[in-house]
Amino acid sequence: MTSEPQIVQFTPFSSLVQPSFWHSLTKLKIDVLKLSQDEVPVTASYAAGRSVTDRETGQDVALGCNLILGGDAFEKTAQVPPHSVKCVGTLKNYNTIEEFKDADKPALFNKLADEMWDEISSAKDASDVSEILNRFLLITFADLKKYRYYYWFAFPAFAAKPAWTLDPSGWQGVESTFTQEALSNIQSQITTSTNTPAFFVLLSNANDPSRFEIHPLSSLESLSDQDITVGFIDPSAHSDHPGWPLRNLLAFLASRFRTRFTTPGSQHLKVRVLCWRDTEAVPVSGKWKSRLGTVSLSQSQSTLSRPSAVGWEKNPQGKLAPRLADLAPMMDPARLADQAVDLNLKLMRWRILPSLDLDRVASTRCLLLGAGTLGCFVARTLLAWGVRNITFVDSAVVSFSNPVRQPLFEFEDCLNGGKPKAQCAADSLKKIFPGVNSKGISMSIPMPGHPIPPGNVEQAKADVAQLEKLFDEHDAVFLLMDSRESRWLPTVLGAAKGKIVMNAALGFDSYLVLRHGARKGASTAPKGSPERLGCYYCNDVVAPADSLSDRTLDQMCTVTRPGLASIASSTAVELLVSLLQHPDGVNAPAPPPDYKDENVEESPYRSVLGLVPHQLRGFLAQFRTLPIVGAAYDKCTGCSETVLKAYESQGFDMLLQAFNESDYLEKLTGLDKLHEEGEAALEAVDWDEDDDDM
Amino acid sequence: MFTRGEFEIACKSLAENATIDNPQLKGWTWREHPEYGGLGYLERSSTTTCRSQSTETEEFLEELCEEDAATLDTPSTNFIRIWQSIAYNVSFQMPVFYLSVYTNEGTPFSLPHIVDRTSLLLFRPRRDDGDGGDFEVSKYAIQVPGATMPLVSQGEHPTLGTPCYYLHPCETQGALAELVEADGRTKDDKKAGENTRKLELWLLLVGNAVDLRV
Ligand SMILES: [Zn+2]
């Protein structure tokens, strides 16, 4: 009784795609393929089958018959890992998911199988057949917006009919046939060749039958009747199932060397096959993994037409359907940018200033009143410090003169009447760094001496209420507007609400950066330092009247040296950051102008980042910056207690009076009396403000 | 600690002994940038049996049909693939350890995913005392509380430009100097062996933070 011979079952290839391959495909699609759907060659490799020890159960688990694609798959000189076999396949990338879905897959598959069969049956020299036997097909669709890659592999293998059967002795360990010495010798021949041979012929040495030699497949042409073993690097680790490459090798042998392998007097092909699986360290006796077996095919005559082929890869759910690689977790650009900003700053802290409190800077919510030249530069520098909450307030629209000087705007923003600057600046910040929480509010800030028509009072009231709310929602306020008077209301609100107020103004080639003194003042102001530092209006005893309409055009359209705005803006932000790092924060005492910074740790003036001056006046004509300290003025129209108390007790009514009556603030503070005494002497140095129109 | 030249020499010697039976030292291959010299790096790949989830492609139905008795019906097992690389960092003058963990499809695992799979134990910080939770894991960083820099964060591989996780070199720099000092062998050995030994010591340090078994 003979039992039914067992069919040889082959372990199919299973693809293993490294993330770097998808990055390379992305580059290829963007730089080379663009919209082309041409087929491109792609290099892959496989190595001898391996098992790994399960860390939980301690059992050996056979890894799949892996065909590996790496980042250099599209390189002409793709490097293949050591002891691996190089395979060249064809990649076809589709531009849309629909085209990918609708592709005639059987046609693509059959086209490749036809080509393979043509080359197998026509190849003059059997030595160059190795690459043909391992050809594969890869179709892809790369969704570059979502970093998702759909793909499907096919590894065409010619199916023998009837199938190859296994001799009753089955697949056996090589140690039952070969000595340890012979095996080591075979191994060293395989592993030391420059290109690991995918397929080979194993012959015993004519002089010493215990020794074996590796020959290329082409040697089959010339070999006389010898005891031939055909070998291949076997990517399968299943003890009873050889890997996929053997299928096409057997198809090739049956087609090309039919008579050689036909047992005399029978119609049976018989091939002794060595499945080589030992390519790493030389195993100790008893540990060799390579297998040996004899397979037969009962085929009465050679097939001239191409046998049918199989080999589409199944997806992880076991279906014949495409697979998906999702690289979004590591590629989402918003998250990458977020991390990069943090990392730069952390590096600074780690390298230079371990005690720098970056969180304190990053968590400071900044309100930028004015989205002109100063506002744009201030926002960029805040962004670089990791500040994540930035709100712009501006009533203007982007004009054609803006983009070259104001780095958050582009030519496009000026078209169709111009976009509102505040919102446009906020959107632009998000474009630069999506992680920022930026807002833009179009609003004009009411000004003293600019009467509000009765019909607009409700609107003004609403605007003031909105501005008050904005102050409550932010920690630091930058005064970067284009007029002196518009700084008055924010000065009052900042002082009343105890906010950090940073002020910047530009002349032609000089600038002023100043921090407003806190209302309470430094409780422990060192000797020589004012108890309370002044505001923008303290040093300038002219009440903020309507200077806009008084000014000539030249004054309105302030001409400033182009580099000045970024110098002043950066100075303002750096002053804020130094202040935030000072233990007293907004109450940090200002060093006297003649203060010699001896780098004394205990100095009351020092923060981690050094001194926190009150005012900086810069003169570009001399490339000089002067620190200045100015005390608060008790008759100041912006920050004096009289003004603050009037605002706190009367609210909007008081503000309305200030807007409508040009002499209200002077009367309130008693400045009018002083004024009469020496009007002419009071023309102070006029600090022109940032202006958008030039 | 290393010049680029020293780094290259040490790496190549490590790669030459790739068959050595030491989980930290074996299996490394030296790779060059396809176009430019002086950007070489070491790499190796490994696989663990911890099962991973593949992304379902629901939008596709089974499209084809192949009936073939000679094809082994393999169970669709997913493994976790681990790719490790050692590249040179100019500003630290130190090797930096890069890591990427992904499925058969090439879908990378996020850091919380890697750390959550306790059976994987890729990162060691919680190991020694067996008490977890003494480090914070976010989407792209592992931070040891109180430390100035994260232990692990996401970054680009310097030669390949692909996103990976990497171990910050700042902590290893000082520790390596101490180890080299304590290790007599680096001084006595000849110059060539010295760098290799230094790289081995560095890998020992990396092994404290990352499970280097392959
Ligand atoms: Zn004042």
PDB file of C-alpha atoms in Angstrom, chain A residues 281-452:
ATOM      1  CA  ALA A 281      27.284  32.360  12.708  1.00  0.00           C
ATOM      2  CA  VAL A 282      28.323  28.719  12.144  1.00  0.00           C
ATOM      3  CA  PRO A 283      25.821  26.692  14.155  1.00  0.00           C
ATOM      4  CA  VAL A 284      26.997  24.125  16.648  1.00  0.00           C
ATOM      5  CA  SER A 285      26.280  20.490  15.903  1.00  0.00           C
ATOM      6  CA  GLY A 286      22.559  19.778  16.119  1.00  0.00           C
ATOM      7  CA  LYS A 287      21.569  23.368  15.436  1.00  0.00           C
ATOM      8  CA  TRP A 288      21.733  23.558  11.651  1.00  0.00           C
ATOM      9  CA  LYS A 289      18.453  24.806  10.252  1.00  0.00           C
ATOM     10  CA  SER A 290      18.910  24.049   6.541  1.00  0.00           C
ATOM     11  CA  ARG A 291      16.681  21.326   5.072  1.00  0.00           C
ATOM     12  CA  LEU A 292      17.138  18.696   2.416  1.00  0.00           C
ATOM     13  CA  GLY A 293      14.451  16.878   0.422  1.00  0.00           C
ATOM     14  CA  THR A 294      13.666  15.300  -2.915  1.00  0.00           C
ATOM     15  CA  VAL A 295      10.698  16.490  -4.955  1.00  0.00           C
ATOM     16  CA  SER A 296       9.102  14.892  -8.000  1.00  0.00           C
ATOM     17  CA  LEU A 297       6.900  15.949 -10.846  1.00  0.00           C
ATOM     18  CA  SER A 298       4.982  13.483 -12.986  1.00  0.00           C
ATOM     19  CA  GLN A 299       4.722  15.336 -16.185  1.00  0.00           C
ATOM     20  CA  SER A 300       4.614  13.484 -19.434  1.00  0.00           C
ATOM     21  CA  GLN A 301       5.954  16.286 -21.567  1.00  0.00           C
ATOM     22  CA  SER A 302       7.501  19.656 -21.415  1.00  0.00           C
ATOM     23  CA  THR A 303       5.104  22.551 -21.387  1.00  0.00           C
ATOM     24  CA  LEU A 304       5.757  25.071 -24.077  1.00  0.00           C
ATOM     25  CA  SER A 305       3.030  27.453 -23.090  1.00  0.00           C
ATOM     26  CA  ARG A 306       3.335  29.371 -19.858  1.00  0.00           C
ATOM     27  CA  PRO A 307       1.937  27.644 -16.791  1.00  0.00           C
ATOM     28  CA  SER A 308      -0.582  29.646 -14.830  1.00  0.00           C
ATOM     29  CA  ALA A 309       0.877  31.814 -12.101  1.00  0.00           C
ATOM     30  CA  VAL A 310      -0.243  32.725  -8.580  1.00  0.00           C
ATOM     31  CA  GLY A 311       1.181  35.054  -5.948  1.00  0.00           C
ATOM     32  CA  TRP A 312      -0.877  38.074  -4.859  1.00  0.00           C
ATOM     33  CA  GLU A 313      -0.050  38.831  -1.256  1.00  0.00           C
ATOM     34  CA  LYS A 314      -2.779  38.531   1.348  1.00  0.00           C
ATOM     35  CA  ASN A 315      -3.393  41.412   3.727  1.00  0.00           C
ATOM     36  CA  PRO A 316      -3.084  40.987   7.518  1.00  0.00           C
ATOM     37  CA  GLN A 317      -6.746  40.005   7.684  1.00  0.00           C
ATOM     38  CA  GLY A 318      -5.985  37.051   5.409  1.00  0.00           C
ATOM     39  CA  LYS A 319      -7.826  38.533   2.452  1.00  0.00           C
ATOM     40  CA  LEU A 320      -6.544  39.025  -1.069  1.00  0.00           C
ATOM     41  CA  ALA A 321      -6.703  42.802  -0.837  1.00  0.00           C
ATOM     42  CA  PRO A 322      -4.365  45.802  -0.532  1.00  0.00           C
ATOM     43  CA  ARG A 323      -2.561  46.784   2.637  1.00  0.00           C
ATOM     44  CA  LEU A 324      -2.110  50.161   4.262  1.00  0.00           C
ATOM     45  CA  ALA A 325       0.856  51.888   5.880  1.00  0.00           C
ATOM     46  CA  ASP A 326      -0.063  54.862   8.034  1.00  0.00           C
ATOM     47  CA  LEU A 327       2.892  57.136   8.701  1.00  0.00           C
ATOM     48  CA  ALA A 328       0.883  60.028  10.114  1.00  0.00           C
ATOM     49  CA  PRO A 329       1.904  59.305  13.717  1.00  0.00           C
ATOM     50  CA  MET A 330       5.442  60.376  12.940  1.00  0.00           C
ATOM     51  CA  MET A 331       4.931  62.703  10.017  1.00  0.00           C
ATOM     52  CA  ASP A 332       2.238  65.168  11.054  1.00  0.00           C
ATOM     53  CA  PRO A 333       4.078  68.405  10.304  1.00  0.00           C
ATOM     54  CA  ALA A 334       2.243  70.451  12.898  1.00  0.00           C
ATOM     55  CA  ARG A 335       3.478  68.150  15.610  1.00  0.00           C
ATOM     56  CA  LEU A 336       6.978  68.053  14.224  1.00  0.00           C
ATOM     57  CA  ALA A 337       7.143  71.857  14.214  1.00  0.00           C
ATOM     58  CA  ASP A 338       5.795  72.018  17.727  1.00  0.00           C
ATOM     59  CA  GLN A 339       8.472  69.700  18.935  1.00  0.00           C
ATOM     60  CA  ALA A 340      11.244  71.493  17.065  1.00  0.00           C
ATOM     61  CA  VAL A 341      10.392  74.841  18.679  1.00  0.00           C
ATOM     62  CA  ASP A 342      10.455  73.305  22.116  1.00  0.00           C
ATOM     63  CA  LEU A 343      13.660  71.505  21.421  1.00  0.00           C
ATOM     64  CA  ASN A 344      15.581  74.590  20.287  1.00  0.00           C
ATOM     65  CA  LEU A 345      14.661  76.436  23.428  1.00  0.00           C
ATOM     66  CA  LYS A 346      15.349  73.477  25.651  1.00  0.00           C
ATOM     67  CA  LEU A 347      18.738  73.141  24.089  1.00  0.00           C
ATOM     68  CA  MET A 348      19.463  76.765  24.929  1.00  0.00           C
ATOM     69  CA  ARG A 349      18.411  76.188  28.500  1.00  0.00           C
ATOM     70  CA  TRP A 350      20.400  73.038  28.803  1.00  0.00           C
ATOM     71  CA  ARG A 351      23.541  74.378  27.173  1.00  0.00           C
ATOM     72  CA  ILE A 352      23.700  77.842  28.687  1.00  0.00           C
ATOM     73  CA  LEU A 353      21.168  78.617  31.356  1.00  0.00           C
ATOM     74  CA  PRO A 354      19.926  75.677  33.362  1.00  0.00           C
ATOM     75  CA  SER A 355      17.838  77.967  35.588  1.00  0.00           C
ATOM     76  CA  LEU A 356      16.033  79.637  32.697  1.00  0.00           C
ATOM     77  CA  ASP A 357      12.302  79.285  33.257  1.00  0.00           C
ATOM     78  CA  LEU A 358      11.058  78.632  29.734  1.00  0.00           C
ATOM     79  CA  ASP A 359       7.581  77.702  30.838  1.00  0.00           C
ATOM     80  CA  ARG A 360       7.149  81.127  32.354  1.00  0.00           C
ATOM     81  CA  VAL A 361       7.948  82.705  28.994  1.00  0.00           C
ATOM     82  CA  ALA A 362       5.913  80.248  26.946  1.00  0.00           C
ATOM     83  CA  SER A 363       2.868  80.602  29.180  1.00  0.00           C
ATOM     84  CA  THR A 364       2.824  84.424  29.000  1.00  0.00           C
ATOM     85  CA  ARG A 365      -0.227  85.476  26.997  1.00  0.00           C
ATOM     86  CA  CYS A 366       0.705  88.461  24.869  1.00  0.00           C
ATOM     87  CA  LEU A 367      -1.602  91.171  23.556  1.00  0.00           C
ATOM     88  CA  LEU A 368      -0.102  93.151  20.678  1.00  0.00           C
ATOM     89  CA  LEU A 369      -1.793  96.496  20.103  1.00  0.00           C
ATOM     90  CA  GLY A 370      -0.757  97.273  16.553  1.00  0.00           C
ATOM     91  CA  ALA A 371      -0.004  94.812  13.787  1.00  0.00           C
ATOM     92  CA  GLY A 372       2.343  97.043  11.804  1.00  0.00           C
ATOM     93  CA  THR A 373       6.098  96.835  11.444  1.00  0.00           C
ATOM     94  CA  LEU A 374       6.677  96.616  15.190  1.00  0.00           C
ATOM     95  CA  GLY A 375       3.785  94.216  15.748  1.00  0.00           C
ATOM     96  CA  CYS A 376       5.031  91.812  13.085  1.00  0.00           C
ATOM     97  CA  PHE A 377       8.575  91.697  14.407  1.00  0.00           C
ATOM     98  CA  VAL A 378       7.488  91.456  18.035  1.00  0.00           C
ATOM     99  CA  ALA A 379       5.244  88.506  17.183  1.00  0.00           C
ATOM    100  CA  ARG A 380       8.031  86.658  15.365  1.00  0.00           C
ATOM    101  CA  THR A 381      10.427  87.065  18.261  1.00  0.00           C
ATOM    102  CA  LEU A 382       7.777  85.967  20.768  1.00  0.00           C
ATOM    103  CA  LEU A 383       7.168  82.901  18.625  1.00  0.00           C
ATOM    104  CA  ALA A 384      10.848  82.056  18.749  1.00  0.00           C
ATOM    105  CA  TRP A 385      10.742  82.227  22.522  1.00  0.00           C
ATOM    106  CA  GLY A 386       7.991  79.643  22.557  1.00  0.00           C
ATOM    107  CA  VAL A 387       5.121  82.038  23.372  1.00  0.00           C
ATOM    108  CA  ARG A 388       1.966  80.242  22.257  1.00  0.00           C
ATOM    109  CA  ASN A 389      -0.774  82.815  22.867  1.00  0.00           C
ATOM    110  CA  ILE A 390      -0.578  85.976  20.771  1.00  0.00           C
ATOM    111  CA  THR A 391      -3.468  88.355  20.017  1.00  0.00           C
ATOM    112  CA  PHE A 392      -3.255  91.267  17.583  1.00  0.00           C
ATOM    113  CA  VAL A 393      -5.446  94.363  17.708  1.00  0.00           C
ATOM    114  CA  ASP A 394      -5.410  96.695  14.722  1.00  0.00           C
ATOM    115  CA  SER A 395      -8.030  98.565  12.738  1.00  0.00           C
ATOM    116  CA  ALA A 396      -6.147  98.914   9.448  1.00  0.00           C
ATOM    117  CA  VAL A 397      -6.049  96.721   6.364  1.00  0.00           C
ATOM    118  CA  VAL A 398      -2.888  95.528   4.645  1.00  0.00           C
ATOM    119  CA  SER A 399      -1.722  98.121   2.142  1.00  0.00           C
ATOM    120  CA  PHE A 400       0.714  97.787  -0.738  1.00  0.00           C
ATOM    121  CA  SER A 401       3.514  99.499   1.157  1.00  0.00           C
ATOM    122  CA  ASN A 402       3.317  97.017   4.040  1.00  0.00           C
ATOM    123  CA  PRO A 403       4.727  93.666   2.928  1.00  0.00           C
ATOM    124  CA  VAL A 404       8.348  94.688   2.380  1.00  0.00           C
ATOM    125  CA  ARG A 405       8.604  96.087   5.897  1.00  0.00           C
ATOM    126  CA  GLN A 406       6.151  93.954   7.792  1.00  0.00           C
ATOM    127  CA  PRO A 407       7.197  90.327   7.736  1.00  0.00           C
ATOM    128  CA  LEU A 408       3.770  88.813   8.357  1.00  0.00           C
ATOM    129  CA  PHE A 409       2.229  90.124   5.136  1.00  0.00           C
ATOM    130  CA  GLU A 410       2.553  89.253   1.476  1.00  0.00           C
ATOM    131  CA  PHE A 411       1.634  91.023  -1.727  1.00  0.00           C
ATOM    132  CA  GLU A 412      -1.483  88.876  -2.051  1.00  0.00           C
ATOM    133  CA  ASP A 413      -2.776  90.220   1.244  1.00  0.00           C
ATOM    134  CA  CYS A 414      -3.021  93.730  -0.246  1.00  0.00           C
ATOM    135  CA  LEU A 415      -5.337  92.766  -3.084  1.00  0.00           C
ATOM    136  CA  ASN A 416      -9.062  93.490  -3.170  1.00  0.00           C
ATOM    137  CA  GLY A 417      -8.798  96.330  -0.740  1.00  0.00           C
ATOM    138  CA  GLY A 418      -6.459  94.510   1.615  1.00  0.00           C
ATOM    139  CA  LYS A 419      -7.106  91.990   4.367  1.00  0.00           C
ATOM    140  CA  PRO A 420      -7.696  93.230   7.911  1.00  0.00           C
ATOM    141  CA  LYS A 421      -4.199  93.408   9.382  1.00  0.00           C
ATOM    142  CA  ALA A 422      -4.947  91.878  12.769  1.00  0.00           C
ATOM    143  CA  GLN A 423      -6.541  88.734  11.369  1.00  0.00           C
ATOM    144  CA  CYS A 424      -4.042  88.499   8.531  1.00  0.00           C
ATOM    145  CA  ALA A 425      -1.112  88.688  10.967  1.00  0.00           C
ATOM    146  CA  ALA A 426      -2.713  86.029  13.169  1.00  0.00           C
ATOM    147  CA  ASP A 427      -3.250  83.713  10.175  1.00  0.00           C
ATOM    148  CA  SER A 428       0.282  84.292   9.007  1.00  0.00           C
ATOM    149  CA  LEU A 429       1.662  83.291  12.410  1.00  0.00           C
ATOM    150  CA  LYS A 430      -0.301  80.053  12.200  1.00  0.00           C
ATOM    151  CA  LYS A 431       1.175  79.422   8.772  1.00  0.00           C
ATOM    152  CA  ILE A 432       4.647  79.846  10.194  1.00  0.00           C
ATOM    153  CA  PHE A 433       3.889  77.711  13.200  1.00  0.00           C
ATOM    154  CA  PRO A 434       0.575  75.849  13.430  1.00  0.00           C
ATOM    155  CA  GLY A 435       1.009  75.260  17.152  1.00  0.00           C
ATOM    156  CA  VAL A 436       0.442  78.928  17.996  1.00  0.00           C
ATOM    157  CA  ASN A 437      -2.867  80.160  19.345  1.00  0.00           C
ATOM    158  CA  SER A 438      -3.096  83.482  17.533  1.00  0.00           C
ATOM    159  CA  LYS A 439      -6.122  85.746  17.180  1.00  0.00           C
ATOM    160  CA  GLY A 440      -6.755  88.963  15.316  1.00  0.00           C
ATOM    161  CA  ILE A 441      -9.233  91.618  16.366  1.00  0.00           C
ATOM    162  CA  SER A 442     -10.104  94.529  14.119  1.00  0.00           C
ATOM    163  CA  MET A 443     -10.788  97.427  16.399  1.00  0.00           C
ATOM    164  CA  SER A 444      -9.799 101.052  16.715  1.00  0.00           C
ATOM    165  CA  ILE A 445      -8.780 102.201  20.136  1.00  0.00           C
ATOM    166  CA  PRO A 446     -10.516 105.405  21.253  1.00  0.00           C
ATOM    167  CA  MET A 447      -8.137 108.285  21.936  1.00  0.00           C
ATOM    168  CA  PRO A 448      -8.250 111.271  24.279  1.00  0.00           C
ATOM    169  CA  GLY A 449      -8.967 114.537  22.500  1.00  0.00           C
ATOM    170  CA  HIS A 450     -10.736 112.672  19.709  1.00  0.00           C
ATOM    171  CA  PRO A 451     -14.408 113.329  20.506  1.00  0.00           C
ATOM    172  CA  ILE A 452     -16.829 110.489  20.006  1.00  0.00           C
TER     173      ILE A 452
END
